[in-house]
GROMACS .gro file of C-alpha atoms in nm:
model
  317
    1MET     CA    1  -7.476   0.750  -0.097
    2PRO     CA    2  -7.690   0.765   0.191
    3VAL     CA    3  -7.972   0.505   0.272
    4THR     CA    4  -8.306   0.563   0.336
    5PRO     CA    5  -8.510   0.400   0.606
    6LEU     CA    6  -8.696   0.214   0.357
    7THR     CA    7  -8.386   0.085   0.182
    8ALA     CA    8  -8.221  -0.003   0.523
    9ALA     CA    9  -8.532  -0.182   0.602
   10ALA     CA   10  -8.544  -0.401   0.275
   11LEU     CA   11  -8.170  -0.479   0.262
   12PRO     CA   12  -8.172  -0.739   0.537
   13ARG     CA   13  -8.491  -0.899   0.397
   14ARG     CA   14  -8.318  -0.912   0.078
   15ARG     CA   15  -7.992  -1.079   0.257
   16ARG     CA   16  -8.214  -1.320   0.447
   17ARG     CA   17  -8.392  -1.422   0.147
   18TRP     CA   18  -8.044  -1.468  -0.070
   19SER     CA   19  -7.889  -1.658   0.241
   20ALA     CA   20  -8.197  -1.902   0.240
   21ILE     CA   21  -8.162  -1.963  -0.109
   22TRP     CA   22  -7.821  -2.027  -0.060
   23SER     CA   23  -7.833  -2.274   0.236
   24HIS     CA   24  -8.085  -2.487   0.046
   25ARG     CA   25  -7.850  -2.465  -0.294
   26PHE     CA   26  -7.858  -2.812  -0.315
   27TYR     CA   27  -8.239  -2.858  -0.343
   28PHE     CA   28  -8.206  -2.558  -0.651
   29TYR     CA   29  -7.943  -2.793  -0.790
   30LEU     CA   30  -8.166  -3.088  -0.807
   31ILE     CA   31  -8.486  -2.895  -0.960
   32LEU     CA   32  -8.238  -2.709  -1.212
   33PRO     CA   33  -8.233  -3.019  -1.473
   34GLY     CA   34  -8.629  -3.009  -1.464
   35ILE     CA   35  -8.634  -2.638  -1.534
   36LEU     CA   36  -8.383  -2.684  -1.825
   37TYR     CA   37  -8.570  -2.942  -1.975
   38PHE     CA   38  -8.936  -2.780  -1.973
   39PHE     CA   39  -8.728  -2.426  -2.099
   40VAL     CA   40  -8.587  -2.612  -2.370
   41ILE     CA   41  -8.852  -2.849  -2.465
   42ASP     CA   42  -9.175  -2.644  -2.391
   43TYR     CA   43  -9.082  -2.272  -2.374
   44LEU     CA   44  -8.786  -2.185  -2.625
   45PRO     CA   45  -8.993  -2.378  -2.910
   46MET     CA   46  -9.268  -2.093  -2.861
   47PHE     CA   47  -9.048  -1.888  -3.074
   48GLY     CA   48  -9.190  -2.073  -3.344
   49ILE     CA   49  -9.514  -1.917  -3.317
   50ILE     CA   50  -9.438  -1.646  -3.536
   51ILE     CA   51  -9.448  -1.918  -3.815
   52ALA     CA   52  -9.832  -1.884  -3.788
   53PHE     CA   53  -9.820  -1.503  -3.914
   54LYS     CA   54  -9.561  -1.555  -4.190
   55ASP     CA   55  -9.526  -1.716  -4.503
   56ILE     CA   56  -9.210  -1.952  -4.507
   57SER     CA   57  -9.068  -2.212  -4.722
   58PRO     CA   58  -8.989  -2.551  -4.547
   59PHE     CA   59  -8.641  -2.553  -4.715
   60GLU     CA   60  -8.533  -2.195  -4.606
   61GLY     CA   61  -8.437  -2.303  -4.255
   62VAL     CA   62  -8.409  -2.098  -3.912
   63THR     CA   63  -8.283  -1.824  -4.117
   64GLY     CA   64  -8.616  -1.822  -4.330
   65ILE     CA   65  -8.855  -1.797  -4.030
   66LEU     CA   66  -8.683  -1.444  -3.961
   67THR     CA   67  -8.664  -1.319  -4.323
   68ALA     CA   68  -9.006  -1.467  -4.445
   69PRO     CA   69  -9.263  -1.192  -4.539
   70TRP     CA   70  -9.540  -1.114  -4.281
   71VAL     CA   71  -9.883  -1.262  -4.400
   72GLY     CA   72 -10.076  -1.159  -4.053
   73LEU     CA   73 -10.393  -1.327  -3.992
   74GLU     CA   74 -10.404  -1.480  -4.376
   75HIS     CA   75 -10.343  -1.833  -4.266
   76PHE     CA   76 -10.624  -1.830  -3.999
   77ARG     CA   77 -10.887  -1.687  -4.263
   78ASN     CA   78 -10.791  -1.943  -4.457
   79PHE     CA   79 -10.863  -2.201  -4.210
   80TRP     CA   80 -11.172  -2.050  -4.103
   81ASN     CA   81 -11.325  -2.046  -4.451
   82SER     CA   82 -11.178  -2.383  -4.546
   83TYR     CA   83 -11.437  -2.644  -4.661
   84PHE     CA   84 -11.271  -2.859  -4.370
   85PHE     CA   85 -11.298  -2.631  -4.080
   86TRP     CA   86 -11.684  -2.713  -3.988
   87ASN     CA   87 -11.604  -3.090  -4.008
   88VAL     CA   88 -11.288  -3.125  -3.823
   89MET     CA   89 -11.430  -2.894  -3.547
   90ARG     CA   90 -11.774  -3.098  -3.516
   91ASN     CA   91 -11.577  -3.431  -3.542
   92THR     CA   92 -11.307  -3.321  -3.283
   93LEU     CA   93 -11.586  -3.184  -3.027
   94LEU     CA   94 -11.827  -3.486  -3.075
   95ILE     CA   95 -11.544  -3.736  -3.029
   96SER     CA   96 -11.403  -3.553  -2.718
   97ILE     CA   97 -11.750  -3.520  -2.580
   98TYR     CA   98 -11.837  -3.862  -2.624
   99LYS     CA   99 -11.505  -3.998  -2.450
  100LEU     CA  100 -11.562  -3.739  -2.171
  101VAL     CA  101 -11.906  -3.816  -2.111
  102PHE     CA  102 -11.855  -4.203  -2.109
  103GLY     CA  103 -11.488  -4.233  -2.002
  104PHE     CA  104 -11.507  -3.985  -1.698
  105PRO     CA  105 -11.790  -4.139  -1.508
  106ALA     CA  106 -11.673  -4.482  -1.562
  107ALA     CA  107 -11.335  -4.439  -1.391
  108ILE     CA  108 -11.546  -4.278  -1.102
  109VAL     CA  109 -11.778  -4.587  -1.099
  110LEU     CA  110 -11.465  -4.838  -1.109
  111ALA     CA  111 -11.303  -4.683  -0.826
  112LEU     CA  112 -11.637  -4.672  -0.612
  113LEU     CA  113 -11.678  -5.070  -0.696
  114LEU     CA  114 -11.296  -5.140  -0.612
  115ASN     CA  115 -11.351  -4.932  -0.270
  116GLU     CA  116 -11.646  -5.183  -0.164
  117ILE     CA  117 -11.415  -5.485  -0.244
  118ARG     CA  118 -11.300  -5.624   0.069
  119ASN     CA  119 -11.099  -5.943  -0.059
  120THR     CA  120 -10.767  -5.799  -0.093
  121VAL     CA  121 -10.628  -6.025  -0.318
  122PHE     CA  122 -10.905  -6.016  -0.573
  123LYS     CA  123 -10.905  -5.622  -0.540
  124ARG     CA  124 -10.552  -5.659  -0.629
  125LEU     CA  125 -10.611  -5.877  -0.921
  126VAL     CA  126 -10.900  -5.655  -1.055
  127GLN     CA  127 -10.680  -5.341  -1.024
  128THR     CA  128 -10.395  -5.517  -1.225
  129ILE     CA  129 -10.610  -5.607  -1.487
  130SER     CA  130 -10.788  -5.258  -1.534
  131TYR     CA  131 -10.464  -5.069  -1.526
  132LEU     CA  132 -10.279  -5.298  -1.759
  133PRO     CA  133 -10.425  -5.152  -2.089
  134HIS     CA  134 -10.286  -4.820  -1.999
  135PHE     CA  135  -9.940  -4.954  -2.032
  136ILE     CA  136 -10.041  -5.117  -2.396
  137SER     CA  137  -9.880  -4.926  -2.685
  138ASN     CA  138 -10.136  -4.732  -2.887
  139VAL     CA  139 -10.026  -4.935  -3.217
  140VAL     CA  140 -10.079  -5.264  -2.992
  141VAL     CA  141 -10.399  -5.170  -2.911
  142ALA     CA  142 -10.517  -5.063  -3.273
  143GLY     CA  143 -10.377  -5.398  -3.375
  144LEU     CA  144 -10.614  -5.557  -3.107
  145VAL     CA  145 -10.917  -5.361  -3.219
  146MET     CA  146 -10.858  -5.467  -3.585
  147MET     CA  147 -10.822  -5.836  -3.504
  148LEU     CA  148 -11.132  -5.809  -3.287
  149LEU     CA  149 -11.357  -5.640  -3.576
  150SER     CA  150 -11.205  -5.799  -3.898
  151THR     CA  151 -11.480  -5.911  -4.109
  152ASP     CA  152 -11.267  -6.242  -4.184
  153SER     CA  153 -11.160  -6.377  -3.862
  154GLY     CA  154 -11.289  -6.121  -3.579
  155LEU     CA  155 -11.414  -6.253  -3.251
  156LEU     CA  156 -11.730  -5.995  -3.290
  157ASN     CA  157 -11.840  -6.090  -3.631
  158ALA     CA  158 -11.762  -6.460  -3.578
  159ILE     CA  159 -12.034  -6.403  -3.285
  160ILE     CA  160 -12.280  -6.229  -3.563
  161ILE     CA  161 -12.238  -6.477  -3.807
  162ALA     CA  162 -12.302  -6.765  -3.537
  163PHE     CA  163 -12.645  -6.575  -3.473
  164GLY     CA  164 -12.743  -6.586  -3.849
  165GLY     CA  165 -12.628  -6.217  -3.901
  166GLU     CA  166 -12.427  -6.015  -4.190
  167PRO     CA  167 -12.037  -5.932  -4.094
  168ILE     CA  168 -12.000  -5.558  -4.023
  169PHE     CA  169 -11.708  -5.371  -4.125
  170PHE     CA  170 -11.711  -5.172  -3.801
  171LEU     CA  171 -11.352  -4.969  -3.879
  172GLY     CA  172 -11.531  -4.875  -4.242
  173GLU     CA  173 -11.889  -4.785  -4.150
  174PRO     CA  174 -11.941  -4.425  -4.050
  175GLY     CA  175 -12.202  -4.530  -3.810
  176TYR     CA  176 -12.008  -4.738  -3.634
  177PHE     CA  177 -11.649  -4.594  -3.622
  178ARG     CA  178 -11.695  -4.326  -3.349
  179SER     CA  179 -11.868  -4.593  -3.111
  180VAL     CA  180 -11.524  -4.813  -3.187
  181LEU     CA  181 -11.314  -4.509  -3.066
  182VAL     CA  182 -11.512  -4.435  -2.759
  183THR     CA  183 -11.527  -4.801  -2.637
  184SER     CA  184 -11.131  -4.876  -2.693
  185HIS     CA  185 -11.034  -4.532  -2.526
  186VAL     CA  186 -11.290  -4.624  -2.245
  187TRP     CA  187 -11.122  -4.969  -2.188
  188GLN     CA  188 -10.769  -4.837  -2.195
  189SER     CA  189 -10.805  -4.571  -1.964
  190ILE     CA  190 -11.089  -4.650  -1.707
  191GLY     CA  191 -10.835  -4.845  -1.473
  192TRP     CA  192 -10.556  -4.545  -1.487
  193GLY     CA  193 -10.809  -4.276  -1.474
  194SER     CA  194 -10.966  -4.468  -1.103
  195ILE     CA  195 -10.612  -4.429  -0.946
  196LEU     CA  196 -10.660  -4.076  -0.807
  197TYR     CA  197 -11.006  -4.124  -0.675
  198LEU     CA  198 -10.891  -4.433  -0.510
  199ALA     CA  199 -10.585  -4.245  -0.346
  200ALA     CA  200 -10.859  -3.978  -0.246
  201MET     CA  201 -11.104  -4.229  -0.086
  202ALA     CA  202 -10.816  -4.341   0.113
  203SER     CA  203 -10.786  -4.008   0.289
  204ILE     CA  204 -11.178  -4.002   0.377
  205ASP     CA  205 -11.216  -3.999   0.760
  206PRO     CA  206 -11.337  -4.365   0.851
  207GLY     CA  207 -11.568  -4.214   1.111
  208LEU     CA  208 -11.793  -4.037   0.858
  209TYR     CA  209 -11.888  -4.416   0.725
  210GLU     CA  210 -11.945  -4.500   1.094
  211ALA     CA  211 -12.158  -4.231   1.149
  212ALA     CA  212 -12.351  -4.323   0.837
  213ILE     CA  213 -12.390  -4.689   0.950
  214ILE     CA  214 -12.533  -4.566   1.262
  215ASP     CA  215 -12.792  -4.358   1.086
  216GLY     CA  216 -12.892  -4.673   0.903
  217ALA     CA  217 -12.725  -4.584   0.547
  218GLY     CA  218 -12.621  -4.884   0.347
  219ARG     CA  219 -12.344  -4.934   0.118
  220PHE     CA  220 -12.527  -4.747  -0.182
  221ARG     CA  221 -12.596  -4.447   0.048
  222GLN     CA  222 -12.252  -4.457   0.200
  223ALA     CA  223 -12.085  -4.419  -0.154
  224LEU     CA  224 -12.364  -4.136  -0.252
  225HIS     CA  225 -12.322  -3.943   0.082
  226VAL     CA  226 -11.980  -3.993   0.223
  227THR     CA  227 -11.746  -4.117  -0.054
  228LEU     CA  228 -11.865  -3.883  -0.348
  229PRO     CA  229 -11.857  -3.567  -0.147
  230GLY     CA  230 -11.530  -3.680   0.002
  231ILE     CA  231 -11.352  -3.689  -0.373
  232SER     CA  232 -11.554  -3.444  -0.512
  233HIS     CA  233 -11.263  -3.190  -0.518
  234ILE     CA  234 -11.052  -3.458  -0.705
  235ILE     CA  235 -11.362  -3.497  -0.946
  236VAL     CA  236 -11.374  -3.113  -1.037
  237LEU     CA  237 -11.014  -3.062  -1.064
  238LEU     CA  238 -10.993  -3.363  -1.347
  239LEU     CA  239 -11.297  -3.242  -1.490
  240ILE     CA  240 -11.150  -2.899  -1.551
  241TYR     CA  241 -10.840  -3.061  -1.697
  242SER     CA  242 -11.050  -3.307  -1.933
  243ILE     CA  243 -11.256  -3.004  -2.053
  244GLY     CA  244 -10.931  -2.805  -2.139
  245GLY     CA  245 -10.847  -3.129  -2.346
  246LEU     CA  246 -11.195  -3.116  -2.531
  247LEU     CA  247 -11.000  -3.012  -2.837
  248ASN     CA  248 -10.761  -3.349  -2.821
  249ALA     CA  249 -10.958  -3.619  -2.923
  250GLY     CA  250 -10.717  -3.863  -2.969
  251PHE     CA  251 -10.475  -3.826  -3.253
  252GLU     CA  252 -10.269  -4.163  -3.209
  253GLN     CA  253 -10.570  -4.348  -3.196
  254ILE     CA  254 -10.761  -4.223  -3.477
  255LEU     CA  255 -10.456  -4.204  -3.691
  256LEU     CA  256 -10.416  -4.557  -3.669
  257LEU     CA  257 -10.774  -4.685  -3.705
  258TYR     CA  258 -10.930  -4.452  -3.964
  259SER     CA  259 -10.943  -4.498  -4.325
  260PRO     CA  260 -11.085  -4.269  -4.644
  261PRO     CA  261 -11.433  -4.425  -4.608
  262VAL     CA  262 -11.468  -4.269  -4.247
  263TYR     CA  263 -11.296  -3.932  -4.287
  264ASP     CA  264 -11.647  -3.748  -4.266
  265VAL     CA  265 -11.682  -3.889  -3.922
  266SER     CA  266 -11.330  -3.924  -3.786
  267ASP     CA  267 -11.102  -3.678  -3.922
  268ILE     CA  268 -11.021  -3.409  -3.654
  269ILE     CA  269 -10.794  -3.124  -3.592
  270ASP     CA  270 -10.469  -3.307  -3.531
  271THR     CA  271 -10.536  -3.560  -3.813
  272TYR     CA  272 -10.626  -3.270  -4.041
  273VAL     CA  273 -10.291  -3.071  -3.930
  274TYR     CA  274 -10.073  -3.422  -3.963
  275ARG     CA  275 -10.191  -3.445  -4.344
  276GLU     CA  276 -10.169  -3.087  -4.425
  277GLY     CA  277  -9.826  -3.017  -4.276
  278LEU     CA  278  -9.640  -3.343  -4.370
  279THR     CA  279  -9.815  -3.435  -4.696
  280ASN     CA  280  -9.851  -3.076  -4.857
  281MET     CA  281  -9.548  -2.915  -4.648
  282LYS     CA  282  -9.806  -2.615  -4.552
  283TYR     CA  283  -9.600  -2.534  -4.229
  284SER     CA  284  -9.730  -2.197  -4.164
  285PHE     CA  285 -10.087  -2.296  -4.250
  286VAL     CA  286 -10.094  -2.591  -3.990
  287THR     CA  287  -9.874  -2.368  -3.720
  288ALA     CA  288 -10.168  -2.134  -3.748
  289VAL     CA  289 -10.442  -2.402  -3.726
  290GLY     CA  290 -10.249  -2.556  -3.406
  291LEU     CA  291 -10.221  -2.203  -3.255
  292PHE     CA  292 -10.594  -2.160  -3.299
  293LYS     CA  293 -10.664  -2.510  -3.141
  294ASN     CA  294 -10.425  -2.406  -2.813
  295VAL     CA  295 -10.613  -2.070  -2.799
  296LEU     CA  296 -10.942  -2.230  -2.765
  297ALA     CA  297 -10.805  -2.485  -2.525
  298MET     CA  298 -10.685  -2.220  -2.312
  299ILE     CA  299 -11.045  -2.056  -2.306
  300LEU     CA  300 -11.198  -2.366  -2.214
  301ILE     CA  301 -10.990  -2.452  -1.935
  302LEU     CA  302 -10.994  -2.073  -1.776
  303GLY     CA  303 -11.372  -2.113  -1.846
  304ALA     CA  304 -11.434  -2.425  -1.673
  305ASN     CA  305 -11.203  -2.320  -1.385
  306TYR     CA  306 -11.402  -2.012  -1.345
  307ILE     CA  307 -11.746  -2.202  -1.342
  308ALA     CA  308 -11.577  -2.420  -1.080
  309LYS     CA  309 -11.471  -2.134  -0.865
  310ARG     CA  310 -11.818  -1.973  -0.899
  311PHE     CA  311 -11.967  -2.287  -0.736
  312ASN     CA  312 -11.731  -2.267  -0.446
  313HIS     CA  313 -11.517  -2.579  -0.570
  314THR     CA  314 -11.132  -2.622  -0.582
  315GLY     CA  315 -10.993  -2.501  -0.920
  316ILE     CA  316 -10.629  -2.536  -1.065
  317TRP     CA  317 -10.544  -2.227  -0.880
   0.00000   0.00000   0.00000
């Protein structure tokens, strides 16, 4: 078959491309396990999304997924019309927003404070202490919170009693439970969240600080006009990811700490899915709820990225 000029021009490019791939095949072999991992763990199970549009029985196995009758959007409508819908949505958003409002700037403030410490030994000590809670299991953290807030022997209630007050059941009072969640979350995540900001601060040109000092700027104004603008791209990037995760209000933390008296203020989408899926075995229903949540999360992260781009900030793509 005659070769057209276009094909003849494209052929060397293809050969060069495959030749480059083959010459670097060792590196492709290195990333192959990672590709297989994400394909098997993250992408292959996406086939199960069809469960949300079917009515399956948990005892039918894999073949039941293929043979189960289609019900369309019935499970989605059941969730939207459910008594629990607005309650779990409100709790999920409120708890996530509280954690974002108090936890996100807390990591920035800690990074700014650590950046101002000149004593290397003291700085490393503070960093180690602040990072340590991140590596503690959520089960251990929940146990510590329960011990601290116990009405019988908890330290906080002991202080309240010492000042003449009455002990408070913090984990059983709806008015206090969300504050406990947010406080323990900030304590556990603040140190780890400051790492990226400290790394970004290390890349700021020292000449900018010298120019600010010449202009008469003190430490506070240097942080305000040099450090914060220098790490603004990291702040925006992490904020986009945080907004995308607004519907993840902290399943493990809430599951370990909540109880029936505080369901009205603590029951989120994930705990609702856990109860309905494992206790009542409504697999199709909870798959639909999970899919609904993930679609909303995708809309949030796309919207946050779009707004960041509109204000000429770096997005996630």
